[in-house]
Coordinates of C-alpha atoms in Angstrom, one line a residue:
Chain A
M1 CA 0.0 0.0 0.0
S2 CA 1.2 3.5 -0.7
T3 CA 1.8 5.8 2.3
T4 CA -1.4 7.8 2.0
D5 CA -3.4 4.6 1.9
K6 CA -3.3 3.9 5.8
A7 CA -5.6 6.5 7.6
P8 CA -9.3 5.8 8.0
L9 CA -11.3 6.8 5.0
E10 CA -13.8 9.6 5.4
I11 CA -16.9 8.7 3.3
G12 CA -19.9 11.0 3.0
F13 CA -23.5 9.8 2.6
M14 CA -27.0 11.4 2.6
P15 CA -29.6 10.0 4.9
L16 CA -31.6 8.2 2.1
T17 CA -32.7 4.7 1.6
D18 CA -30.2 4.2 -1.2
S19 CA -27.3 4.9 1.0
A20 CA -27.7 1.2 1.9
P21 CA -24.5 -0.2 0.2
L22 CA -22.3 2.2 2.3
V23 CA -24.2 1.5 5.5
V24 CA -24.3 -2.3 5.0
A25 CA -20.6 -2.4 4.1
K26 CA -19.8 -0.6 7.3
E27 CA -22.2 -2.4 9.6
L28 CA -21.6 -5.9 8.3
G29 CA -17.9 -5.5 8.4
F30 CA -17.2 -5.7 4.6
F31 CA -14.9 -2.6 4.7
A32 CA -12.9 -4.2 7.5
Q33 CA -12.8 -7.5 5.6
C34 CA -11.3 -5.7 2.6
G35 CA -8.6 -4.2 4.9
I36 CA -9.8 -0.6 5.2
Q37 CA -11.2 1.5 8.1
V38 CA -14.1 3.7 7.1
N39 CA -15.8 6.6 9.0
L40 CA -19.2 7.3 7.4
R41 CA -20.1 11.0 7.6
R42 CA -23.7 12.0 7.3
Q43 CA -24.2 15.1 5.2
N44 CA -27.1 17.6 5.0
S45 CA -26.8 19.0 1.4
W46 CA -25.4 17.8 -1.9
A47 CA -23.6 21.1 -2.4
T48 CA -21.7 20.8 0.8
L49 CA -20.9 17.1 0.3
R50 CA -19.4 18.1 -3.1
D51 CA -17.4 21.0 -1.6
K52 CA -16.0 18.7 1.1
L53 CA -15.0 16.2 -1.5
H54 CA -13.3 18.9 -3.5
A55 CA -11.5 20.2 -0.3
G56 CA -10.4 16.7 0.8
V57 CA -12.5 16.7 3.9
L58 CA -14.2 13.6 2.5
D59 CA -12.3 11.0 0.5
A60 CA -15.2 9.7 -1.4
A61 CA -19.0 10.0 -1.2
Q62 CA -22.3 8.9 -2.4
M63 CA -23.3 11.3 -5.2
L64 CA -26.3 11.9 -7.4
A65 CA -25.4 10.1 -10.6
P66 CA -25.3 13.3 -12.8
M67 CA -23.3 15.3 -10.2
P68 CA -19.8 14.3 -11.1
L69 CA -20.5 15.1 -14.7
A70 CA -22.0 18.6 -13.9
S71 CA -18.9 19.3 -11.7
R72 CA -16.6 18.2 -14.5
L73 CA -18.3 20.6 -16.8
G74 CA -18.3 23.4 -14.3
L75 CA -22.1 23.6 -14.3
G76 CA -23.4 25.5 -11.2
G77 CA -20.0 26.2 -9.8
T78 CA -16.3 25.6 -10.1
Q79 CA -15.0 22.9 -12.5
R80 CA -13.9 19.9 -10.5
Q81 CA -12.3 16.7 -11.7
F82 CA -14.6 14.2 -10.1
I83 CA -14.8 10.6 -11.3
T84 CA -16.9 7.6 -10.4
P85 CA -15.6 4.0 -10.5
F86 CA -18.8 2.4 -9.1
V87 CA -22.6 2.7 -9.4
L88 CA -24.1 2.4 -5.9
S89 CA -27.8 2.2 -6.9
F90 CA -30.4 2.1 -9.7
N91 CA -33.9 3.6 -9.6
G92 CA -35.4 4.4 -6.2
N93 CA -37.3 7.7 -6.9
G94 CA -41.0 8.4 -7.2
I95 CA -43.3 11.3 -7.9
T96 CA -45.8 12.1 -5.2
L97 CA -48.7 14.5 -5.6
S98 CA -50.4 16.3 -2.8
E99 CA -53.7 14.6 -1.8
R100 CA -55.5 17.8 -2.9
L101 CA -53.9 17.9 -6.3
Y102 CA -54.6 14.2 -6.7
Q103 CA -58.3 14.7 -5.9
Q104 CA -58.5 17.5 -8.5
V105 CA -56.8 15.3 -11.1
T106 CA -59.2 12.4 -10.5
S107 CA -62.3 14.4 -10.4
L108 CA -61.5 16.5 -13.5
N109 CA -60.6 13.4 -15.5
A110 CA -63.6 11.4 -14.1
M111 CA -61.3 8.8 -12.7
S112 CA -62.0 6.8 -9.6
C113 CA -59.8 8.2 -6.8
R114 CA -59.8 5.0 -4.9
A115 CA -58.9 2.5 -7.6
P116 CA -56.1 4.4 -9.3
A117 CA -54.5 3.1 -12.5
M118 CA -50.9 3.5 -11.8
P119 CA -48.6 4.8 -13.1
L120 CA -50.6 7.9 -13.6
P121 CA -50.2 9.4 -17.1
A122 CA -48.8 13.0 -16.8
E123 CA -51.4 14.2 -19.3
S124 CA -54.1 13.8 -16.6
L125 CA -52.6 16.9 -15.0
R126 CA -53.4 19.0 -18.0
A127 CA -57.0 19.4 -17.0
V128 CA -55.8 21.0 -13.7
I129 CA -53.3 23.2 -15.4
R130 CA -56.0 24.5 -17.8
Q131 CA -58.5 25.1 -15.0
R132 CA -55.8 27.1 -13.0
Q133 CA -54.9 29.1 -16.1
K134 CA -58.6 30.0 -16.7
A135 CA -59.1 30.9 -13.0
G136 CA -56.0 33.1 -13.1
Q137 CA -54.4 31.0 -10.4
S138 CA -50.6 30.5 -10.1
K139 CA -48.9 27.6 -11.8
L140 CA -48.6 24.2 -10.1
R141 CA -45.4 24.0 -8.1
F142 CA -43.2 20.9 -8.1
A143 CA -40.1 20.3 -6.2
T144 CA -36.9 18.2 -6.8
V145 CA -33.7 17.8 -4.7
F146 CA -30.9 19.3 -6.8
P147 CA -30.5 20.9 -10.3
F148 CA -28.2 18.1 -11.4
S149 CA -30.2 15.1 -10.3
C150 CA -32.1 12.2 -11.9
H151 CA -35.1 13.5 -9.9
F152 CA -35.1 16.7 -11.9
Y153 CA -34.7 15.0 -15.3
Q154 CA -37.2 12.3 -14.4
L155 CA -39.8 14.8 -13.4
C156 CA -39.2 16.8 -16.6
D157 CA -39.4 13.7 -18.7
W158 CA -42.6 12.6 -17.0
L159 CA -44.2 16.0 -17.5
R160 CA -43.1 16.2 -21.1
S161 CA -44.6 12.8 -21.7
G162 CA -48.0 14.5 -21.1
Q163 CA -47.1 17.5 -23.2
I164 CA -46.5 19.6 -20.2
V165 CA -43.6 22.0 -20.5
P166 CA -41.6 22.4 -17.3
G167 CA -41.0 25.9 -16.3
Q168 CA -43.8 27.2 -18.6
D169 CA -46.8 25.1 -17.6
V170 CA -45.6 24.2 -14.1
D171 CA -42.9 25.6 -11.8
I172 CA -40.0 23.4 -10.6
Q173 CA -37.9 24.4 -7.5
V174 CA -35.3 22.8 -5.3
I175 CA -36.1 21.7 -1.7
P176 CA -34.0 19.4 0.5
P177 CA -35.6 15.9 0.8
T178 CA -36.0 16.3 4.5
S179 CA -38.3 19.3 3.9
M180 CA -40.5 17.7 1.1
V181 CA -43.2 16.5 3.4
A182 CA -43.4 19.7 5.3
A183 CA -43.7 21.6 2.0
L184 CA -46.5 19.4 0.9
H185 CA -48.2 20.0 4.3
E186 CA -47.8 23.8 4.0
G187 CA -49.1 23.7 0.5
S188 CA -46.0 25.4 -0.8
V189 CA -45.6 22.6 -3.4
D190 CA -48.2 20.5 -5.2
G191 CA -46.0 17.5 -5.8
Y192 CA -42.3 16.4 -5.9
C193 CA -39.9 13.9 -7.2
V194 CA -37.7 12.5 -4.5
G195 CA -36.0 9.2 -3.3
G196 CA -36.8 7.0 -0.3
P197 CA -38.0 7.3 2.4
W198 CA -39.8 10.6 1.4
N199 CA -42.4 9.2 -0.9
A200 CA -43.5 6.5 1.6
K201 CA -43.5 9.1 4.4
A202 CA -46.0 11.4 2.6
V203 CA -48.3 8.5 2.0
R204 CA -48.0 7.2 5.6
V205 CA -49.0 10.6 7.0
G206 CA -51.9 10.9 4.5
L207 CA -50.5 13.9 2.7
G208 CA -49.5 12.5 -0.7
V209 CA -50.2 10.0 -3.4
T210 CA -47.2 8.4 -5.2
V211 CA -48.4 8.2 -8.7
V212 CA -45.3 7.1 -10.6
T213 CA -41.8 5.5 -9.7
S214 CA -38.6 6.3 -11.5
C215 CA -38.6 2.8 -13.0
D216 CA -41.9 3.6 -14.8
I217 CA -40.1 6.6 -16.4
W218 CA -36.6 5.3 -17.0
P219 CA -35.8 1.7 -16.7
D220 CA -32.8 0.8 -14.6
M221 CA -30.6 3.9 -14.8
P222 CA -28.0 4.7 -12.1
E223 CA -29.3 6.9 -9.3
K224 CA -26.3 7.3 -7.0
V225 CA -22.6 6.7 -7.7
L226 CA -19.5 6.6 -5.6
G227 CA -17.9 10.0 -6.4
M228 CA -14.3 11.0 -5.7
L229 CA -11.6 13.4 -7.1
Q230 CA -9.6 12.0 -9.9
S231 CA -6.4 13.0 -7.9
W232 CA -7.7 11.0 -4.8
Q233 CA -8.0 7.9 -6.9
T234 CA -4.5 8.4 -8.4
H235 CA -2.9 8.7 -5.0
N236 CA -4.9 6.0 -3.2
P237 CA -5.3 3.2 -5.8
D238 CA -5.2 0.4 -3.1
S239 CA -7.8 2.1 -0.9
C240 CA -10.0 2.7 -3.9
Q241 CA -9.8 -0.9 -4.9
A242 CA -10.6 -2.1 -1.4
L243 CA -13.5 0.3 -1.3
L244 CA -14.9 -1.1 -4.5
Q245 CA -14.5 -4.7 -3.3
A246 CA -16.3 -4.0 0.0
L247 CA -19.2 -2.1 -1.9
D248 CA -19.5 -5.0 -4.3
M249 CA -19.9 -7.4 -1.3
A250 CA -22.6 -5.1 0.1
C251 CA -24.5 -4.8 -3.2
R252 CA -24.5 -8.5 -3.7
W253 CA -25.7 -9.0 -0.1
L254 CA -28.5 -6.5 -0.8
A255 CA -29.6 -8.5 -3.9
L256 CA -31.3 -11.0 -1.6
V257 CA -34.8 -9.8 -0.5
P258 CA -34.7 -11.4 3.0
N259 CA -31.5 -9.3 3.6
R260 CA -33.4 -6.1 2.5
F261 CA -35.5 -6.2 5.6
E262 CA -32.3 -6.4 7.8
A263 CA -30.8 -3.6 5.8
A264 CA -33.9 -1.5 6.5
R265 CA -33.6 -2.1 10.2
I266 CA -30.0 -1.0 10.2
L267 CA -30.8 2.1 8.0
C268 CA -33.4 3.3 10.6
D269 CA -30.8 3.8 13.2
E270 CA -30.2 7.3 14.6
A271 CA -26.8 7.3 13.0
Y272 CA -28.2 6.8 9.5
L273 CA -31.7 7.8 8.4
H274 CA -33.2 8.1 11.9
A275 CA -36.5 7.1 10.4
D276 CA -39.3 4.6 11.0
L277 CA -39.1 1.0 9.5
D278 CA -42.7 1.8 8.3
V279 CA -41.3 4.2 5.7
V280 CA -37.9 2.7 5.0
A281 CA -38.7 -1.0 4.5
P282 CA -41.4 -0.9 1.8
A283 CA -39.3 0.4 -1.1
L284 CA -36.4 -2.0 -0.3
L285 CA -38.9 -5.0 -0.4
G286 CA -40.3 -3.9 -3.7
S287 CA -43.4 -2.2 -2.4
C288 CA -44.4 1.2 -3.6
L289 CA -46.9 2.8 -1.2
V290 CA -49.5 4.6 -3.3
Q291 CA -52.0 6.1 -1.1
E292 CA -53.2 5.7 2.5
S293 CA -55.5 2.6 2.8
V294 CA -54.9 1.6 -0.9
A295 CA -52.9 -1.5 -1.7
P296 CA -49.2 -0.8 -2.5
R297 CA -47.9 -1.5 -6.0
Y298 CA -45.4 -4.3 -6.4
I299 CA -42.3 -2.8 -8.0
P300 CA -39.5 -5.4 -7.6
A301 CA -36.9 -3.0 -9.1
Y302 CA -37.9 0.0 -6.9
N303 CA -34.5 0.0 -5.3
R304 CA -31.8 -1.9 -7.2
F305 CA -28.2 -2.1 -6.0
A306 CA -26.8 -3.6 -9.2
S307 CA -27.7 -3.4 -12.9
S308 CA -30.5 -5.7 -14.3
G309 CA -29.9 -8.6 -16.6
E310 CA -28.3 -12.0 -16.2
T311 CA -25.0 -10.8 -14.8
P312 CA -25.7 -7.8 -12.6
D313 CA -22.8 -5.4 -12.1
N314 CA -22.1 -1.9 -10.8
C315 CA -20.0 -0.8 -13.7
P316 CA -20.2 2.9 -14.5
N317 CA -20.7 2.5 -18.2
P318 CA -20.0 5.7 -20.1
G319 CA -23.4 5.1 -21.9
Y320 CA -25.1 6.1 -18.7
A321 CA -23.1 9.3 -18.6
E322 CA -24.2 10.1 -22.2
W323 CA -27.8 9.7 -21.1
F324 CA -27.3 12.3 -18.4
L325 CA -25.4 14.6 -20.6
S326 CA -28.2 14.5 -23.2
H327 CA -30.6 15.4 -20.4
M328 CA -28.4 18.4 -19.3
Q329 CA -28.5 19.6 -22.9
S330 CA -32.3 19.1 -23.4
S331 CA -33.1 20.9 -20.2
G332 CA -30.8 23.8 -21.1
Q333 CA -28.3 23.4 -18.3
L334 CA -25.6 22.5 -20.7
Q335 CA -25.1 25.0 -23.5
Q336 CA -21.5 24.6 -24.4
N337 CA -20.5 22.3 -27.2
I338 CA -18.9 19.1 -25.9
A339 CA -18.7 17.3 -29.2
G340 CA -15.2 15.9 -29.6
Q341 CA -14.6 15.7 -25.9
N342 CA -14.7 12.4 -24.1
I343 CA -16.4 13.6 -21.0
A344 CA -18.6 10.5 -20.5
A345 CA -15.7 8.1 -20.3
E346 CA -13.4 10.5 -18.3
V347 CA -16.0 10.7 -15.5
Y348 CA -17.7 7.3 -15.7
R349 CA -14.6 5.2 -15.2
A350 CA -15.6 1.8 -16.4
D351 CA -11.9 1.0 -16.8
L352 CA -11.3 1.3 -13.0
Y353 CA -14.3 -1.0 -12.3
Q354 CA -13.1 -3.5 -14.8
G355 CA -9.6 -3.4 -13.5
V356 CA -10.9 -4.6 -10.1
F357 CA -13.6 -7.0 -11.2
A358 CA -12.0 -8.5 -14.3
D359 CA -12.7 -12.0 -13.3
K360 CA -16.4 -11.3 -12.6
L361 CA -17.0 -9.6 -15.9
N362 CA -15.3 -12.4 -17.8
A363 CA -17.2 -15.1 -16.0
Chain B
M1 CA -21.0 58.7 14.0
P2 CA -20.6 56.1 11.3
S3 CA -17.1 55.8 9.8
S4 CA -16.6 57.6 6.5
D5 CA -16.4 54.2 4.7
A6 CA -19.9 53.4 5.7
C7 CA -21.1 56.7 4.3
L8 CA -19.3 56.3 1.1
E9 CA -20.3 52.8 0.2
K10 CA -23.9 51.8 -0.6
P11 CA -25.7 49.8 2.0
L12 CA -26.0 46.1 1.3
D13 CA -28.7 43.8 2.5
I14 CA -27.7 40.4 4.0
L15 CA -30.0 37.5 4.3
L16 CA -28.7 35.4 7.1
I17 CA -30.0 31.8 7.3
D18 CA -28.9 30.2 10.6
D19 CA -30.7 28.1 13.3
D20 CA -28.1 29.0 15.8
L21 CA -29.6 32.1 17.4
D22 CA -26.5 33.0 19.5
R23 CA -24.3 33.0 16.4
A24 CA -26.9 35.0 14.5
A25 CA -26.9 37.7 17.2
A26 CA -23.1 37.7 17.4
F27 CA -22.9 38.1 13.6
R28 CA -25.4 40.9 13.6
S29 CA -23.6 42.8 16.3
A30 CA -20.3 42.4 14.5
L31 CA -21.9 44.3 11.6
D32 CA -23.4 47.0 13.7
K33 CA -22.7 50.4 12.2
S34 CA -21.4 49.0 9.0
R35 CA -22.9 49.2 5.5
Y36 CA -24.4 45.7 6.0
Q37 CA -28.0 45.3 7.1
V38 CA -28.9 41.9 8.3
S39 CA -32.3 40.1 7.9
H40 CA -32.3 36.9 9.9
L41 CA -34.2 33.7 8.9
V42 CA -34.1 30.4 10.7
S43 CA -33.7 27.7 8.1
S44 CA -37.2 27.6 6.6
R45 CA -36.4 24.9 4.1
T46 CA -39.7 25.5 2.2
A47 CA -40.0 29.3 2.1
L48 CA -36.5 30.3 1.3
L49 CA -37.0 31.1 -2.4
K50 CA -40.0 33.2 -1.5
E51 CA -37.9 35.1 1.1
V52 CA -35.0 35.7 -1.3
D53 CA -37.6 36.9 -3.8
R54 CA -39.2 39.2 -1.3
L55 CA -36.1 40.6 0.4
K56 CA -33.9 40.7 -2.7
P57 CA -30.7 40.6 -0.6
D58 CA -27.3 41.6 -2.0
I59 CA -25.6 38.8 -0.2
I60 CA -26.6 35.5 1.5
V61 CA -24.9 34.1 4.5
I62 CA -25.6 30.5 5.5
D63 CA -24.3 27.7 7.7
I64 CA -22.4 25.3 5.6
E65 CA -24.2 22.4 7.3
S66 CA -27.7 23.8 6.4
P67 CA -29.8 21.6 4.1
D68 CA -31.0 24.9 2.5
R69 CA -27.6 25.1 0.7
D70 CA -29.1 23.0 -2.1
I71 CA -31.9 25.6 -2.5
L72 CA -29.2 28.3 -3.0
E73 CA -27.4 26.1 -5.5
S74 CA -30.6 26.2 -7.6
L75 CA -30.8 30.0 -7.7
S76 CA -28.7 30.3 -10.7
T77 CA -29.7 27.2 -12.6
L78 CA -33.5 26.6 -12.1
S79 CA -35.0 30.0 -11.5
N80 CA -34.7 33.5 -12.8
F81 CA -33.1 34.8 -9.7
N82 CA -30.0 36.9 -10.2
P83 CA -26.8 35.3 -8.9
K84 CA -25.7 36.4 -5.5
P85 CA -22.6 36.1 -3.5
V86 CA -23.0 33.4 -0.9
V87 CA -20.9 33.3 2.3
M88 CA -20.8 30.3 4.6
F89 CA -20.2 29.7 8.2
C90 CA -18.1 26.7 8.9
D91 CA -16.3 25.0 11.8
Q92 CA -12.8 25.7 12.8
E93 CA -11.7 22.2 12.0
D94 CA -12.3 22.4 8.3
T95 CA -10.4 25.7 8.0
G96 CA -7.6 25.3 5.6
L97 CA -9.3 22.7 3.6
I98 CA -12.5 24.5 2.9
N99 CA -10.6 27.7 2.0
Q100 CA -8.9 25.8 -0.8
S101 CA -12.2 25.1 -2.4
V102 CA -13.0 28.8 -2.8
Q103 CA -12.1 29.3 -6.4
S104 CA -15.4 30.1 -8.1
G105 CA -15.5 33.6 -6.8
V106 CA -19.1 33.2 -5.9
S107 CA -18.6 32.2 -2.3
A108 CA -16.4 32.7 0.7
Y109 CA -16.3 31.1 4.2
V110 CA -16.4 32.6 7.7
V111 CA -14.5 30.2 9.8
G112 CA -15.0 30.0 13.6
D113 CA -15.6 33.2 15.4
V114 CA -18.3 35.3 13.7
S115 CA -18.2 38.2 16.2
S116 CA -14.8 39.5 15.2
S117 CA -14.1 42.5 13.0
R118 CA -12.7 40.1 10.5
V119 CA -16.2 39.3 9.5
R120 CA -16.6 42.7 7.8
S121 CA -13.5 42.3 5.7
I122 CA -14.5 38.8 4.6
L123 CA -17.8 40.1 3.5
D124 CA -16.2 43.0 1.7
A125 CA -13.8 40.7 -0.1
A126 CA -16.6 38.3 -1.0
V127 CA -18.7 41.1 -2.5
A128 CA -15.7 42.5 -4.4
R129 CA -14.7 39.1 -5.8
F130 CA -18.2 38.3 -6.8
N131 CA -18.6 41.6 -8.7
Q132 CA -15.3 41.0 -10.4
F133 CA -16.3 37.4 -11.3
Q134 CA -19.7 38.6 -12.7
H135 CA -17.9 41.2 -14.8
L136 CA -15.5 38.7 -16.2
K137 CA -18.3 36.3 -16.9
Q138 CA -20.2 39.0 -18.8
E139 CA -17.1 39.8 -20.8
L140 CA -16.6 36.2 -21.6
D141 CA -20.2 35.7 -22.7
E142 CA -20.0 38.7 -24.9
T143 CA -16.8 37.5 -26.5
K144 CA -18.2 34.1 -27.0
R145 CA -21.4 35.5 -28.6
K146 CA -19.3 37.6 -31.0
L147 CA -17.3 34.6 -32.0
D148 CA -20.4 32.5 -32.5
S149 CA -21.9 35.1 -34.7
R150 CA -18.7 35.5 -36.8
R151 CA -18.6 31.7 -37.2
L152 CA -22.2 31.6 -38.4
I153 CA -21.7 34.3 -40.9
D154 CA -18.6 32.6 -42.2
K155 CA -20.4 29.4 -42.6
A156 CA -23.4 30.9 -44.4
K157 CA -21.0 32.8 -46.7
H158 CA -19.2 29.6 -47.5
L159 CA -22.4 27.9 -48.4
L160 CA -23.5 30.7 -50.7
M161 CA -20.1 30.6 -52.4
T162 CA -20.2 26.9 -53.0
Q163 CA -23.9 26.4 -53.7
K164 CA -24.6 29.5 -55.6
S165 CA -21.2 30.1 -57.1
L166 CA -20.8 33.5 -55.6
T167 CA -17.5 35.3 -54.9
E168 CA -16.8 36.0 -51.2
Q169 CA -17.6 39.7 -51.7
Q170 CA -20.9 38.8 -53.5
A171 CA -21.9 36.3 -50.8
F172 CA -21.2 38.9 -48.0
S173 CA -23.1 41.6 -49.8
S174 CA -26.1 39.3 -50.3
L175 CA -26.1 38.3 -46.7
R176 CA -26.0 42.0 -45.7
K177 CA -28.7 42.9 -48.1
M178 CA -31.0 40.1 -46.8
A179 CA -30.4 41.4 -43.2
M180 CA -31.2 44.9 -44.2
D181 CA -34.3 44.0 -46.2
S182 CA -35.7 41.8 -43.4
G183 CA -34.6 44.1 -40.6
Q184 CA -32.7 41.2 -38.9
K185 CA -29.2 40.8 -37.6
M186 CA -26.8 39.3 -40.0
E187 CA -26.1 36.3 -37.7
D188 CA -29.9 35.6 -37.7
V189 CA -30.0 35.6 -41.4
A190 CA -27.0 33.3 -41.5
R191 CA -28.6 30.9 -39.1
T192 CA -31.8 30.7 -41.2
L193 CA -29.7 30.2 -44.4
I194 CA -27.6 27.4 -42.9
S195 CA -30.7 25.6 -41.7
L196 CA -32.4 26.1 -45.1
F197 CA -29.4 24.6 -46.9
N198 CA -29.3 21.8 -44.4
T199 CA -33.0 20.9 -45.1
L200 CA -32.4 21.0 -48.9
D201 CA -29.5 18.6 -48.7

């Protein structure tokens, strides 16, 4: 091991259901088995998590899948050379409407509000949008967690699938996940796209109806990745490799449904999500809570910790990055011309993953 | 009597977002009799954008550990709010490291003691650097726009020369004439021509 490879690693995570691979690797001793000491550091905002990574306060962290790309491009701040060698999770988000909006949608579209056909087509919102326009009311307000997030792009894609133009027909703003349910309660937003446990929470307290999951919108795209500075990887190749091996063990452990309930119990701890099993467990077990006293939907892929297919892996294929870059372009976030640059493969480092798991990929 | 500096410089409104009431009070008193006027908000998490819109602060000060930081991040990307300098409180322990990350010119950090006179100079520096950065950015955008327009005109000119067998001078003159006749900018005419030629191909 190189000299910088010895100290405990400082790893950042956000208190969300899909922090499971990091929490499981720590609590089940996979990090220790792979010869590294890890301190998990809970963070309150993506922006601060990113800044701490950049400043070296954190060595690596759970990041929104589009974030390292946005930082590499200097979108929304300084250009930073982040990379990811490992996809931590796939899917996991949902769109929840306030009970009030949902009632309006069902009544204006003459649907039964107690036997909802899910996923709800976005075009059913148009009747409400039209009615508000006629009455001179403000636009519907939706929230998402960060400008460069799958949540934002998924919300936009879902709205566009119903010929609703984000920004023009409805407003979209950023609110931290921990404040989403309060915003729904106050009526300051009419709906949001967020990850677990914040969809289930709104349903459990009778404030929201989860009408669509991210796997209904995009099948099996990365949601969170392990982010780090390129320079950290260069100087700590052994630690990085051990980290990937431990996380691989955690993701394989999480593939088994019986283990998922155990993971949920661990995640509920004060040190991690500090939440009730009632809202953490369902998504991990493939259950999407829809509405209070309505049967949940069975969504086996609601939270995935490896890719789908016959040989699941966590390889950060540059193809995923291309998908996010195209969404940055279509949403107007990315205006510079990046043709001729190989940003996808520079940030999504499939080569690093393949270097560690050559055997597995060849099997 | 206020110092001459305070009289000369225009007053600036600060929106302070902090749940730590003691720190907020210390911060406010450190800026007593300065050009900074402080409005304090405990982290609202849902109403922040509304408050920013209502108060239109010149500068925002926030605890680095506040979840509301992500709302501030969205100011420049998702909404039509003007960019603002953001200054952050952070713990003593992160000092040197966090300071390394200040490069964008849009933020600065107040480390540790917020009651000292140092706070004022940090704010002054943050505002000055932010203005400088905005100025540079505008210049860069303008240069980029000029270059793009030049490139478009050259491309349209080239298309006219090859497709219509015009000389360079003739191509340029016909572009200029089209622009004058239609009351458009030359770059807009060039853009239309290029897309027209592309559709015909």
